[in-house]
Coordinates of C-alpha atoms and ligand atoms in Angstrom, one line a residue:
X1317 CA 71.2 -4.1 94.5
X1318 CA 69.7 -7.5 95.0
X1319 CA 71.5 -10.8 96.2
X1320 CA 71.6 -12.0 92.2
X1321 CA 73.4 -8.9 90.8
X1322 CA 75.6 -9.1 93.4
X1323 CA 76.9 -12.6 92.9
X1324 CA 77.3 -11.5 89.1
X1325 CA 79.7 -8.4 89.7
X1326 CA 81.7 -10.8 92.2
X1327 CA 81.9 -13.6 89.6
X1328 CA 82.9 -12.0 86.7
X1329 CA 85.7 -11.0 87.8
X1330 CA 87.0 -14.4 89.7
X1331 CA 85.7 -16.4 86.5
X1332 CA 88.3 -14.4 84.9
X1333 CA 90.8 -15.0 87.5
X1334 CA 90.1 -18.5 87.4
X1335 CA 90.9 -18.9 83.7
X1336 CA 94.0 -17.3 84.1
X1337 CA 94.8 -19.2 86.7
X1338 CA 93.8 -22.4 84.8
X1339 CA 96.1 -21.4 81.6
X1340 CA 98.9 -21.0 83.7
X1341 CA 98.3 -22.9 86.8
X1342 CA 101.2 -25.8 87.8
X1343 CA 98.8 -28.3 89.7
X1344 CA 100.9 -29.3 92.9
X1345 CA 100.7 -26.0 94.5
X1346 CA 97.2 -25.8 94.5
X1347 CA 96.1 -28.9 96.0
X1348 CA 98.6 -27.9 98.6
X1349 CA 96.2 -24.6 98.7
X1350 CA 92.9 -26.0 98.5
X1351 CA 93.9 -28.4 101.9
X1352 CA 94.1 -25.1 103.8
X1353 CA 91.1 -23.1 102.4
X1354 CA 89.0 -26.3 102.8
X1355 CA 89.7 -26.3 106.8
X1356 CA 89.2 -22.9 106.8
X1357 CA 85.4 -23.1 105.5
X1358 CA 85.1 -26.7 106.9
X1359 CA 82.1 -25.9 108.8
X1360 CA 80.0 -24.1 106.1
X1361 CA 77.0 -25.0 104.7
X1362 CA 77.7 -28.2 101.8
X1363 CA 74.4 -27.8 99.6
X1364 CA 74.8 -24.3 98.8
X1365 CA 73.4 -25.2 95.3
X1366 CA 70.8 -27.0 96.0
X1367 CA 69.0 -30.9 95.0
X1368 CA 67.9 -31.9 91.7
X1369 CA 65.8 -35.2 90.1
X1370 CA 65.2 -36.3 86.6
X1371 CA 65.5 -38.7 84.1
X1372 CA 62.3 -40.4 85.4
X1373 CA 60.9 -44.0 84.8
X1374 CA 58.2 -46.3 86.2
X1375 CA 60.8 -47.2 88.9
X1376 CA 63.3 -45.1 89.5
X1377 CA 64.5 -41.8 88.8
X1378 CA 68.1 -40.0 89.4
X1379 CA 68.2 -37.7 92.5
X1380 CA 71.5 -35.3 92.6
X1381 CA 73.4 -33.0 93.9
X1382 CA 77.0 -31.4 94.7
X1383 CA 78.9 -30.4 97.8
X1384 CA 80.1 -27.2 97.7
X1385 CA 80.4 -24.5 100.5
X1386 CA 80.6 -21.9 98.1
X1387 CA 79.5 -21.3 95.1
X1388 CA 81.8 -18.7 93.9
X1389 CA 85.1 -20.9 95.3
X1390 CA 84.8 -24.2 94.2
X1391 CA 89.2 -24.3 94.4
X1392 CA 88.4 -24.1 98.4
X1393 CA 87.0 -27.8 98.2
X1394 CA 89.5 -30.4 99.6
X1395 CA 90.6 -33.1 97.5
X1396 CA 88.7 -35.7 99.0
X1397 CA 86.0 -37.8 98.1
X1398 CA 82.9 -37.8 100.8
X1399 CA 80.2 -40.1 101.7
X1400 CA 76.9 -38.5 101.3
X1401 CA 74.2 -40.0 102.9
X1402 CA 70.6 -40.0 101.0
X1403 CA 66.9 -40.5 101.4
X1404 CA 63.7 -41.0 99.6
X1405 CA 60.4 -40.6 101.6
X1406 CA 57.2 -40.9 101.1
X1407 CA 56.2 -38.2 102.7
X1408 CA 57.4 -34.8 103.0
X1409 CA 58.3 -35.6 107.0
X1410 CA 60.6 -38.5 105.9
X1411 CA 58.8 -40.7 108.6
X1412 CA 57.5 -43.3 106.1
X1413 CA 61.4 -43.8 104.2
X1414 CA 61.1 -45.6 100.8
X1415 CA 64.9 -46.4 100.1
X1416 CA 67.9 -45.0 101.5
X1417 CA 71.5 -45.6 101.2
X1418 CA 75.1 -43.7 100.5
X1419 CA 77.2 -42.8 97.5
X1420 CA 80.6 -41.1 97.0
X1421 CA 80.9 -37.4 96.4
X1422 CA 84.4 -37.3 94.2
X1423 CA 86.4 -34.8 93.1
X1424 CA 87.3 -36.1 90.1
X1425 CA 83.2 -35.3 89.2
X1426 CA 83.4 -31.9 91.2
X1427 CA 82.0 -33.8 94.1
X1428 CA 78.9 -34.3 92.3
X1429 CA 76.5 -37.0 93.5
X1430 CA 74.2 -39.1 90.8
X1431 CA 72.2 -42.2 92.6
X1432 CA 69.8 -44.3 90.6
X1433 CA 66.9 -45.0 92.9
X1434 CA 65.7 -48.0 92.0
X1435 CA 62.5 -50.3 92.7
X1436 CA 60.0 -47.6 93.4
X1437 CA 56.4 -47.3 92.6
X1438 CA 54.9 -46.1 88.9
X1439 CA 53.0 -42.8 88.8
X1440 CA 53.8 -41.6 92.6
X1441 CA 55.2 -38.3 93.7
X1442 CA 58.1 -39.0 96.3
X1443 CA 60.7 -36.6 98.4
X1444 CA 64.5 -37.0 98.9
X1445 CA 67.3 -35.3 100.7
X1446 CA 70.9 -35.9 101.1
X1447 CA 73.0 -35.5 104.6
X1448 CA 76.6 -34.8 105.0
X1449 CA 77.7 -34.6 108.6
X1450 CA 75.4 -32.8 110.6
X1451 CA 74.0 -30.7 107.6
X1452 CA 70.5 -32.0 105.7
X1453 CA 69.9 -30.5 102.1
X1454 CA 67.0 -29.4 101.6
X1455 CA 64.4 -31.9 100.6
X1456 CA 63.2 -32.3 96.7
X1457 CA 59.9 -33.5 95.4
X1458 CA 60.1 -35.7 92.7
X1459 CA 58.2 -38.3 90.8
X1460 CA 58.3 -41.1 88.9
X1461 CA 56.4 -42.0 85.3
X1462 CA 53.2 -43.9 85.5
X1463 CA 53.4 -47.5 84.1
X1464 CA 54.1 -49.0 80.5
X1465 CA 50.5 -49.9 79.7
X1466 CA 48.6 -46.8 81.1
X1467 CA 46.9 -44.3 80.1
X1468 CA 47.2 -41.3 82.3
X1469 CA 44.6 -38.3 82.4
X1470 CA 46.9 -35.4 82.0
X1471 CA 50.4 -34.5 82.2
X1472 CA 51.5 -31.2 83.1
X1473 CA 55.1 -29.9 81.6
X1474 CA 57.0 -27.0 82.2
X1475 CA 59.3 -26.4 79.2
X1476 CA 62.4 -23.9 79.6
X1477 CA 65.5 -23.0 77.7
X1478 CA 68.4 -19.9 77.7
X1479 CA 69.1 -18.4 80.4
X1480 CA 71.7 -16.2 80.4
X1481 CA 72.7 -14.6 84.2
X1482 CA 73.5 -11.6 83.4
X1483 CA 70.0 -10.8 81.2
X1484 CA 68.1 -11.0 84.0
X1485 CA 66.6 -12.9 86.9
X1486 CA 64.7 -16.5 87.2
X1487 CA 61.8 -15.3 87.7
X1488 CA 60.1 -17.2 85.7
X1489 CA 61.6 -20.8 87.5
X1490 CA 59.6 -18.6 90.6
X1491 CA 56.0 -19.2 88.7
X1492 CA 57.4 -23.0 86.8
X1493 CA 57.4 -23.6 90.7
X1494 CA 54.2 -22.5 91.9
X1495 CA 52.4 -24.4 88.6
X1496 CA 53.9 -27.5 90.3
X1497 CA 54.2 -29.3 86.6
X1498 CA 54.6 -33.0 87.0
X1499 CA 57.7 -32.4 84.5
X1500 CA 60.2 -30.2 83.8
X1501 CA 61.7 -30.0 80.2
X1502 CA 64.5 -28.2 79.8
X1503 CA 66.3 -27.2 76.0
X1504 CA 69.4 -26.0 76.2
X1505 CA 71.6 -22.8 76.7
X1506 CA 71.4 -24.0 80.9
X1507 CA 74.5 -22.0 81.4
X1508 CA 76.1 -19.6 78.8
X1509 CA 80.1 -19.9 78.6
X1510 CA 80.7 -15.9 78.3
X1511 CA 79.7 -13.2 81.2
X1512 CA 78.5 -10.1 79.8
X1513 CA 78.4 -9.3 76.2
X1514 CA 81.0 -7.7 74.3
X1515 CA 81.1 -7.0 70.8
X1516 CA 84.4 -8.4 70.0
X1517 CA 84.8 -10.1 67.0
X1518 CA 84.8 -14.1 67.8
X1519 CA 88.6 -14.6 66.1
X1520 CA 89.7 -11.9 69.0
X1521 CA 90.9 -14.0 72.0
X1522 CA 88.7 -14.2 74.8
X1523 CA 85.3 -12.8 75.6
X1524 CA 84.7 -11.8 79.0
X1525 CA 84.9 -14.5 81.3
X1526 CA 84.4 -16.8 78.5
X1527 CA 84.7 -20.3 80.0
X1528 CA 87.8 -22.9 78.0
X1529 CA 88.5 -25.2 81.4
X1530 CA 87.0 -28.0 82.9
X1531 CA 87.1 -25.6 86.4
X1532 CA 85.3 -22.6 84.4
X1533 CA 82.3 -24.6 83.1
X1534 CA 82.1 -25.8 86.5
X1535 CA 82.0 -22.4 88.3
X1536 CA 79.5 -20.9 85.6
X1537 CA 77.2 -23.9 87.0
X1538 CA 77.9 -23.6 89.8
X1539 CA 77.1 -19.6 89.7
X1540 CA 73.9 -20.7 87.8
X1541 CA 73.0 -22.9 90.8
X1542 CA 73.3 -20.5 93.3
X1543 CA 70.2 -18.8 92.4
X1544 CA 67.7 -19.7 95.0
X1545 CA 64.5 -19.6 92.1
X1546 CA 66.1 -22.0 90.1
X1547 CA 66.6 -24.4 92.8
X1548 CA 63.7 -23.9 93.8
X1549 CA 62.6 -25.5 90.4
X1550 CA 64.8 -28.4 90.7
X1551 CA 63.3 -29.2 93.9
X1552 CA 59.6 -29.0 92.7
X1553 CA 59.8 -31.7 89.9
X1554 CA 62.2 -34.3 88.1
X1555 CA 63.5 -32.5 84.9
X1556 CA 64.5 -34.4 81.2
X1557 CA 67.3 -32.2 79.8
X1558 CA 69.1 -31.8 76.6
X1559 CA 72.3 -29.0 75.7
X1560 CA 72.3 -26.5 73.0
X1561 CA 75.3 -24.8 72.0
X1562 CA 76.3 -22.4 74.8
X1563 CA 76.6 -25.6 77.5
X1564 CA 79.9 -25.7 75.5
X1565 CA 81.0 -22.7 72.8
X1566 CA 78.7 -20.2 71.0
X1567 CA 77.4 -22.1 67.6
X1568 CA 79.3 -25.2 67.6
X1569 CA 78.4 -28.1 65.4
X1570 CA 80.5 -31.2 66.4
X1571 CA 84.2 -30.9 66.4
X1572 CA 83.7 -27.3 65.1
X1573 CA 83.4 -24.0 67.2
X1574 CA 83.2 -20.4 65.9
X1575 CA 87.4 -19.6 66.1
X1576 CA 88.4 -23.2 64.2
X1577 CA 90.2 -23.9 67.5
X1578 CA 91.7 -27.2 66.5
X1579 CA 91.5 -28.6 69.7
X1580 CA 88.2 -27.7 70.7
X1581 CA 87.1 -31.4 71.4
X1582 CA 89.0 -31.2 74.6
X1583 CA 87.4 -28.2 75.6
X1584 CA 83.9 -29.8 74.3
X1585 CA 84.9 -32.7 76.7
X1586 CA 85.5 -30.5 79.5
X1587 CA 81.9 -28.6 78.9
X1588 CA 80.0 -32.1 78.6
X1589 CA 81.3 -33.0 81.6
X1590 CA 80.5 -30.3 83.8
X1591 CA 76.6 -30.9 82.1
X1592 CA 76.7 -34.7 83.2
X1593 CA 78.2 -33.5 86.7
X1594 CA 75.0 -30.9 87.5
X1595 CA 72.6 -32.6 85.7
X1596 CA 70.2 -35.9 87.1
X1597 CA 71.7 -37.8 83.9
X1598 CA 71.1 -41.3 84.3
X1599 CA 74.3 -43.0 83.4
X1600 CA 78.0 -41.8 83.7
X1601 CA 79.7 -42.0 80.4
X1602 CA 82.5 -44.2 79.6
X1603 CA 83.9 -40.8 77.7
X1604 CA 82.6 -37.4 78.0
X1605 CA 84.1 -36.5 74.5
X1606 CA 81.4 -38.4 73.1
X1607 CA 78.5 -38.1 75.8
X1608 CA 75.4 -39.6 74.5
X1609 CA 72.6 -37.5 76.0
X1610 CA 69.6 -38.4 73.2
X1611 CA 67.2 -40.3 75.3
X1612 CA 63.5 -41.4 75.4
X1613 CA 61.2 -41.3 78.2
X1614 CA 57.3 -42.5 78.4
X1615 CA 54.4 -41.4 80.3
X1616 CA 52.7 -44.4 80.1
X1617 CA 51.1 -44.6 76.8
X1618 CA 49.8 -40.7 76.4
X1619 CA 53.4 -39.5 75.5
X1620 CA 56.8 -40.3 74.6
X1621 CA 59.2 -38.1 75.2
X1622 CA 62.0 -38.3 72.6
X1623 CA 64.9 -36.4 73.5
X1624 CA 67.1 -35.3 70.8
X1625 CA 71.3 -33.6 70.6
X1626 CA 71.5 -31.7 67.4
X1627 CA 74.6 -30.3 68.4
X1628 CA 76.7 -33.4 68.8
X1629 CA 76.4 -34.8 65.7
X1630 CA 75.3 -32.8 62.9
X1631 CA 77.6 -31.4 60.0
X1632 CA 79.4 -28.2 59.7
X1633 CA 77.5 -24.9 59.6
X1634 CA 76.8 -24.0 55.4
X1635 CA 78.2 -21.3 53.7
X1636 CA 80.4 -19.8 57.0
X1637 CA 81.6 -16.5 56.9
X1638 CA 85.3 -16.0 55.4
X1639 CA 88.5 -16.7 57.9
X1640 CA 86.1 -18.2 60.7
X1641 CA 83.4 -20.7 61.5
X1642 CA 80.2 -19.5 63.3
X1643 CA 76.5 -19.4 61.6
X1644 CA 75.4 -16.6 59.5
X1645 CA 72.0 -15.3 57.1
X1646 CA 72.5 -16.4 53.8
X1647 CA 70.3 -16.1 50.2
X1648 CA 69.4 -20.2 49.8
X1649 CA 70.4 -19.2 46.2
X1650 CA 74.0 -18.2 47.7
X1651 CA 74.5 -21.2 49.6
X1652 CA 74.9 -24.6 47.9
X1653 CA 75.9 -26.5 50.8
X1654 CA 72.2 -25.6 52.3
X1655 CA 71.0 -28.1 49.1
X1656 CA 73.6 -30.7 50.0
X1657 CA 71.3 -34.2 50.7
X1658 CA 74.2 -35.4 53.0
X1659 CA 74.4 -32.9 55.2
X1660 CA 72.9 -34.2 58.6
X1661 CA 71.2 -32.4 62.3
X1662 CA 71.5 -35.6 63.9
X1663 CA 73.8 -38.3 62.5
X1664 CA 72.7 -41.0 61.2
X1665 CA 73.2 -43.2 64.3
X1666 CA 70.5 -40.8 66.2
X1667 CA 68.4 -40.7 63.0
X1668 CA 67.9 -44.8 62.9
X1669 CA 67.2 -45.2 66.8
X1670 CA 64.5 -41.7 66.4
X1671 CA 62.8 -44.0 63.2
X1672 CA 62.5 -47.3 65.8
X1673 CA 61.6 -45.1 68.9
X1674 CA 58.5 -43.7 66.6
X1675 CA 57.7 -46.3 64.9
X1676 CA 57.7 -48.9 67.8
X1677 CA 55.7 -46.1 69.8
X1678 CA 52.3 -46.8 71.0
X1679 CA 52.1 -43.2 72.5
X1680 CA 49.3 -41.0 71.6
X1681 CA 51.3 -38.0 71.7
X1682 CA 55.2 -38.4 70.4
X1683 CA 57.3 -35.7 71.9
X1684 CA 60.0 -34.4 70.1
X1685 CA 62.7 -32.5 73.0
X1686 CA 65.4 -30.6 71.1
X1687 CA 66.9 -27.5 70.8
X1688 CA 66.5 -25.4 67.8
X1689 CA 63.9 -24.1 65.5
X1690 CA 62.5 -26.2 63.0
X1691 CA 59.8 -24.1 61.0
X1692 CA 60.8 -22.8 57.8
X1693 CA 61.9 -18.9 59.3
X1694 CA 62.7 -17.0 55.7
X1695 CA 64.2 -13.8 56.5
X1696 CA 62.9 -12.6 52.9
X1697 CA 59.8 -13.0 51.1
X1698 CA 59.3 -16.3 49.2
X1699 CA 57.9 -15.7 45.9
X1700 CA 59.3 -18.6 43.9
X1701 CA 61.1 -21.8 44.9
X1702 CA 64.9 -20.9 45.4
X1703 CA 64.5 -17.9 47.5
X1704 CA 64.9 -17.1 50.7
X1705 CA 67.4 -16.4 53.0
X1706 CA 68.1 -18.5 55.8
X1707 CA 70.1 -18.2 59.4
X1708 CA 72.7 -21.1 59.3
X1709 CA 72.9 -22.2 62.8
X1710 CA 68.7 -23.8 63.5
X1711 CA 67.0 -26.5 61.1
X1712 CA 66.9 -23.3 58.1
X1713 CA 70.7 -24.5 57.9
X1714 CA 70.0 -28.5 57.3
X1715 CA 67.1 -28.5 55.1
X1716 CA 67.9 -32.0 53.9
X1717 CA 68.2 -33.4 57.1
X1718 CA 64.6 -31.5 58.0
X1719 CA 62.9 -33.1 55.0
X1720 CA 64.7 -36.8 56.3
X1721 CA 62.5 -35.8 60.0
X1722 CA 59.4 -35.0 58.3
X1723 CA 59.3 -38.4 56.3
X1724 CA 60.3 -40.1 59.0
X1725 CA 57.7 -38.6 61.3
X1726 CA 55.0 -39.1 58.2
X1727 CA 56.0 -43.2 57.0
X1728 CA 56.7 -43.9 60.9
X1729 CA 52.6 -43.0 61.6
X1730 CA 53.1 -42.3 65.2
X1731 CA 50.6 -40.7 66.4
X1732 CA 50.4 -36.7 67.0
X1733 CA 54.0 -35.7 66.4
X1734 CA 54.7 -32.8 68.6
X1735 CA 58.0 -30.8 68.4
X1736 CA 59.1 -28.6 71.6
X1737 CA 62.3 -26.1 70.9
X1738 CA 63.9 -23.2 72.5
X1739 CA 67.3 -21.6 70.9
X1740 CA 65.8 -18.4 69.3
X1741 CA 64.7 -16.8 72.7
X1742 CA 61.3 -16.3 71.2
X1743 CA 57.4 -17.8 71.4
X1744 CA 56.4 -19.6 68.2
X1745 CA 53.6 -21.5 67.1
X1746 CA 54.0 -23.4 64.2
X1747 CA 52.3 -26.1 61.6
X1748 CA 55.3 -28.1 59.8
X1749 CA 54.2 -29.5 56.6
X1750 CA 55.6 -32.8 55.0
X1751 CA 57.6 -30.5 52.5
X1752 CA 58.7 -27.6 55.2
X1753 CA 59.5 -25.8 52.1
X1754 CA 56.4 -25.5 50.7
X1755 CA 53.0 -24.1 51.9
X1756 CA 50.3 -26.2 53.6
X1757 CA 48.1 -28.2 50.8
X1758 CA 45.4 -31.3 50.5
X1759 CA 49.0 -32.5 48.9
X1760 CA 51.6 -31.1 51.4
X1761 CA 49.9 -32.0 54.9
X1762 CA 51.0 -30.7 58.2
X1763 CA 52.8 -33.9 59.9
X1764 CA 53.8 -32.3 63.3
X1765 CA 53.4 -29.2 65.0
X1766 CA 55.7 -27.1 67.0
X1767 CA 55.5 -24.8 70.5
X1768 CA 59.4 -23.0 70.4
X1769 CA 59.5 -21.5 73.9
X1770 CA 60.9 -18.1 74.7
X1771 CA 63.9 -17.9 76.8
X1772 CA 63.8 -17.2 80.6
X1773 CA 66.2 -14.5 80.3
X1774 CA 67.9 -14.2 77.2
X1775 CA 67.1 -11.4 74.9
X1776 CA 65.9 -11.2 71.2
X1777 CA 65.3 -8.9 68.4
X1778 CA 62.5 -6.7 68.4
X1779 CA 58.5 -7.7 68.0
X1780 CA 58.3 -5.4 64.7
X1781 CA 60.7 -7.5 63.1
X1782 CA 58.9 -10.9 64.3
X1783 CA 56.2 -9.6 62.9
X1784 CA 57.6 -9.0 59.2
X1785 CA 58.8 -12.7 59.4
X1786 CA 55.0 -14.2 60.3
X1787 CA 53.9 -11.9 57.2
X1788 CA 56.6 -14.6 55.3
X1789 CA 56.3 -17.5 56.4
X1790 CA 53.0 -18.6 57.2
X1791 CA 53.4 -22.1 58.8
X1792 CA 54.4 -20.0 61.6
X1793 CA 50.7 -19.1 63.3
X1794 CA 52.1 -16.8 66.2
X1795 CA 55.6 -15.1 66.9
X1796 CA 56.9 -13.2 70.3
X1797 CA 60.3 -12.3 70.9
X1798 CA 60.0 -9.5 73.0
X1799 CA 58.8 -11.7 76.2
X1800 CA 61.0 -13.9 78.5
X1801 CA 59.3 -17.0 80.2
X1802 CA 58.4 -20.6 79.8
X1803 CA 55.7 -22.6 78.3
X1804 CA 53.1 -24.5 80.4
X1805 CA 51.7 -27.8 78.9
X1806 CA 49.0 -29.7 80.2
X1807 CA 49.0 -33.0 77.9
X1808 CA 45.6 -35.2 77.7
X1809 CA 44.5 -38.5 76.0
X1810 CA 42.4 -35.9 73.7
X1811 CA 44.0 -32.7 73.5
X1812 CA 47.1 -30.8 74.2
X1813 CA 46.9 -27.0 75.5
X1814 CA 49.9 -24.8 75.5
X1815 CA 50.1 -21.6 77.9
X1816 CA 52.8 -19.1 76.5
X1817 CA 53.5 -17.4 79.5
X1818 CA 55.1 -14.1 79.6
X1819 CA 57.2 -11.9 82.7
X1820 CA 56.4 -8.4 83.4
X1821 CA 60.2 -8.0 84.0
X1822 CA 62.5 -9.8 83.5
X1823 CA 64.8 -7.7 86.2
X1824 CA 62.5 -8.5 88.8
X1825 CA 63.0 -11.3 90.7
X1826 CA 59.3 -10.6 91.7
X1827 CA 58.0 -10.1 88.4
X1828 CA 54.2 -11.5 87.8
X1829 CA 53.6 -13.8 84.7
X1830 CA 50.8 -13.8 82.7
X1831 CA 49.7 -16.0 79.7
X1832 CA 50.6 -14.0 76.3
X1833 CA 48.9 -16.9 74.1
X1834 CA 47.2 -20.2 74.3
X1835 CA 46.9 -22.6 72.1
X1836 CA 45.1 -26.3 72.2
X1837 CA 46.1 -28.9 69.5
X1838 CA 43.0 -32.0 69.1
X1839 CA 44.4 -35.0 67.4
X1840 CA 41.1 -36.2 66.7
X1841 CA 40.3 -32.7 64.4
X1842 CA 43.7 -33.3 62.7
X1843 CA 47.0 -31.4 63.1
X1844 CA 46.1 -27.6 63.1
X1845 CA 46.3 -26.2 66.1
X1846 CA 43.4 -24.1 67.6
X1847 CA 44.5 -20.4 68.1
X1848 CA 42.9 -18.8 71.2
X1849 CA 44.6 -15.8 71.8
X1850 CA 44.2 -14.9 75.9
X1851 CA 44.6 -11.3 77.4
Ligands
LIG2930 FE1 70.1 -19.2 74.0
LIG2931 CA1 71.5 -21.5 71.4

């Protein structure tokens, strides 16, 4: 048994004992407690999970990370604050220092550390660390965006989403590593909030080791964290990140999770702010109930990046199965709500600043960042308008607010609309038309196109039944959903190449990766994307 399964077996249990401990806990006593476990490990390591960067801009760019000694026993941590000390170097040696400084590690933010470094240089790869005591973390590479007015020659991305622990290792953060992307994109489902499945029905009370407190979203991070190929990720690259539903309750939509807990916006708080506390988020909210994470970032002019939440804000799941919330399959013709104009993915609020930030976009490609699917994915065949049927929980379940993207994208005429997603645990390739609905025509063009990564552990349904649904719906040009990995871009001023690239195992933290498709999309040829299939 390898280092990873064995953190698993040991947390599943103490993520248990930490919820019940957190339902019944009286709070006095165990400050009293963590004072004495704290001296007791005073000496250990504090950056047992690692560095991180992100956010990045011409001049600056967020570098993190937490003290902890151990990952599985964050209630060992005093209650103190400490002062973390940090650099930024030029140079791998730290000799030629570019900024430097210290910030408070709290434990009101899980002793977290976010610094804004400030007044660096456009379009320069830099290294930072952080030293508490005598210990030195170790050191990340990180980088900032070129400026405003350029026009880079390539960017390379790494995009990434789901991954569940107990579905397998990160072996394929091992290989986002060694591509050393400039970027790292990363969709959602970071951490899952149960342990190991169980088919329980969701009104039953509580899956395993599901998380509910603000201490067990922290400890699934910080389990997360702990695994060495993951940080190793973090430390190659700044990352832009966005959430998806399991950051905070399986199939969520606003104030709404699967039970109809009526108080699940505290426990929504609690999740967002464990993400803002292990992610390199630029700005601490003023309330983590309502966390704005939607956020654009440019690479000079070849690409903005436009960052969406379409968890946050959009409306209640259509059609949801009797006595409980959750998302479901349903026949279009079944569901009226799915033909409900009002029904919005991104609230209107996010909708009117994603118009400006396209149309005011002077980027040749515009980057779309967000979480679920949004082809047309018909689970039957379409012979006539009204059928279909439809899962509830991706962009099939807010067809209005779909069509509202695609005229946006077409009246806004930014140039080379590109849409990233993850969610489905599955590659996909796809061309979306101005009327998704509808096939491609000289009158129904293809506005955008789509690359859904696959997850990096998280499993999916089998390849025959991927299959069936390319036979129906034919905007989507490739489907795999029996590969875990990532997606390697490599964005130019005149084309954009996509590597789907897929792990041999998934179990095996040594697992090679090999490229299951490629596909290169030329603005200057139109929208279609070129399909080279690679061995
Ligand atoms: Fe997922
Ligand atoms: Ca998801």
């Amino acid at each position: 048994m390898d280092e990873h399964r064995r953190i698993f077996l040991a947390t599943a249990s103490r993520l248990s004992a930490l919820s019940a401990a957190a339902l019944s806990s009286a709070s006095g006593n165990v400050l009293a407690q963590n004072r004495v476990a704290a001296r007791e490990s005073g000496n250990a390591y504090p950056f047992s999970l690692g560095v991180a960067s992100g956010s990045p801009l011409p001049d600056a760019v967020i570098i993190w990370t937490r003290i902890l000694h151990d990952p599985l026993n964050a209630a060992a941590m005093p209650a103190i604050a400490f002062s973390v000390r940090w650099e930024m170097a030029e140079d791998d040696n730290f000799r030629r220092i570019v900024a430097k400084g210290t910030a408070s590690a709290a434990p009101e933010l899980a002793h977290s550390v976010h610094v804004d470094v400030t007044g660096l240089q456009p379009d320069r790869w830099y290294w930072y660390r952080f030293m508490l005591g005598d210990a030195i973390s170790p050191a990340g590479r990180t980088r900032t965006a070129p400026t405003a007015g350029s026009m880079p020659k390539q960017l390379k991305l790494a995009v990434a989403s789901c991954q569940h622990w107990e579905f397998g290792t990160y072996a394929a953060h091992r290989h986002i590593t060694a591509a050393a992307p400039d970027l790292v994109a990363f969709l959602g489902d970071y951490i899952y909030e149960w342990g190991p499945y169980q088919l329980q029905h969701p009104q039953s009370a509580v899956r395993s080791s599901e998380s509910f407190t603000l201490a067990d979203y922290r400890a699934r991070y910080a389990q997360y964290k702990s695994d060495r190929d993951l940080q190793a990720a973090h430390h190659a690259a700044p990352w832009i990140v966005t959430w998806d539903d399991h950051e905070v309750a399986n199939d969520y939509a606003d104030d709404r999770d699967e039970r109809l807990n009526p108080r699940f916006i505290e426990r929504r708080a609690a999740a967002y702010q464990a993400f803002y506390e292990h992610m390199p988020l630029r700005a601490l909210p003023a309330n983590f109930a309502h966390m704005r994470i939607y956020q654009r970032y440019d690479w000079g002019r070849l690409a903005r990046f436009h960052v969406l939440d379409d968890r946050q804000y959009r409306a209640h799941l259509a059609c949801e199965p009797a006595q409980r919330g959750g998302s479901t399959s349903v026949l279009l013709r079944a569901c009226p709500a799915l033909r409900d104009k009002s029904r919005t993915m991104l609230g209107k609020e996010q909708e009117q600043w994603l118009a400006q930030g396209l149309s005011s976009s002077q980027a040749r490609w515009n980057i779309l960042a967000q979480q679920t699917l949004m082809a047309q994915n018909s689970q039957l065949p379409i012979i006539k308008e009204g059928d279909g049927r439809f899962w509830t929980d991706g962009w099939d379940g807010y067809p209005a607010a779909r069509q509202h993207l695609m005229d946006t994208l077409h009246t806004s005429r930014a140039s080379n609309p590109l849409v990233l997603s993850g969610d489905v645990h599955s590659f996909f390739a796809s061309e979306l038309t101005r009327n998704p609905a509808r096939p491609r025509s000289a009158s129904n063009p293809v506005v955008a196109n789509e690359f859904c990564g696959t997850s990096i552990t998280s499993p999916s349904r089998p390849q025959t039944r991927t299959e069936q649904y390319l036979r129906m719906n034919p905007a989507i040009k490739y489907g795999r959903s029996d590969k875990r990995g990532y997606m390697l871009l490599t964005i130019t001023p005149t084309d954009t190449t996509a590597h789907f690239m897929a792990l041999a195992d998934v179990h095996n933290t040594a697992s090679p990766i090999t490229r299951a498709a490629s596909f290169v999309i030329k603005p200057v040829s139109g929208l279609t994307i070129a399909h080279k299939l690679s061995s």
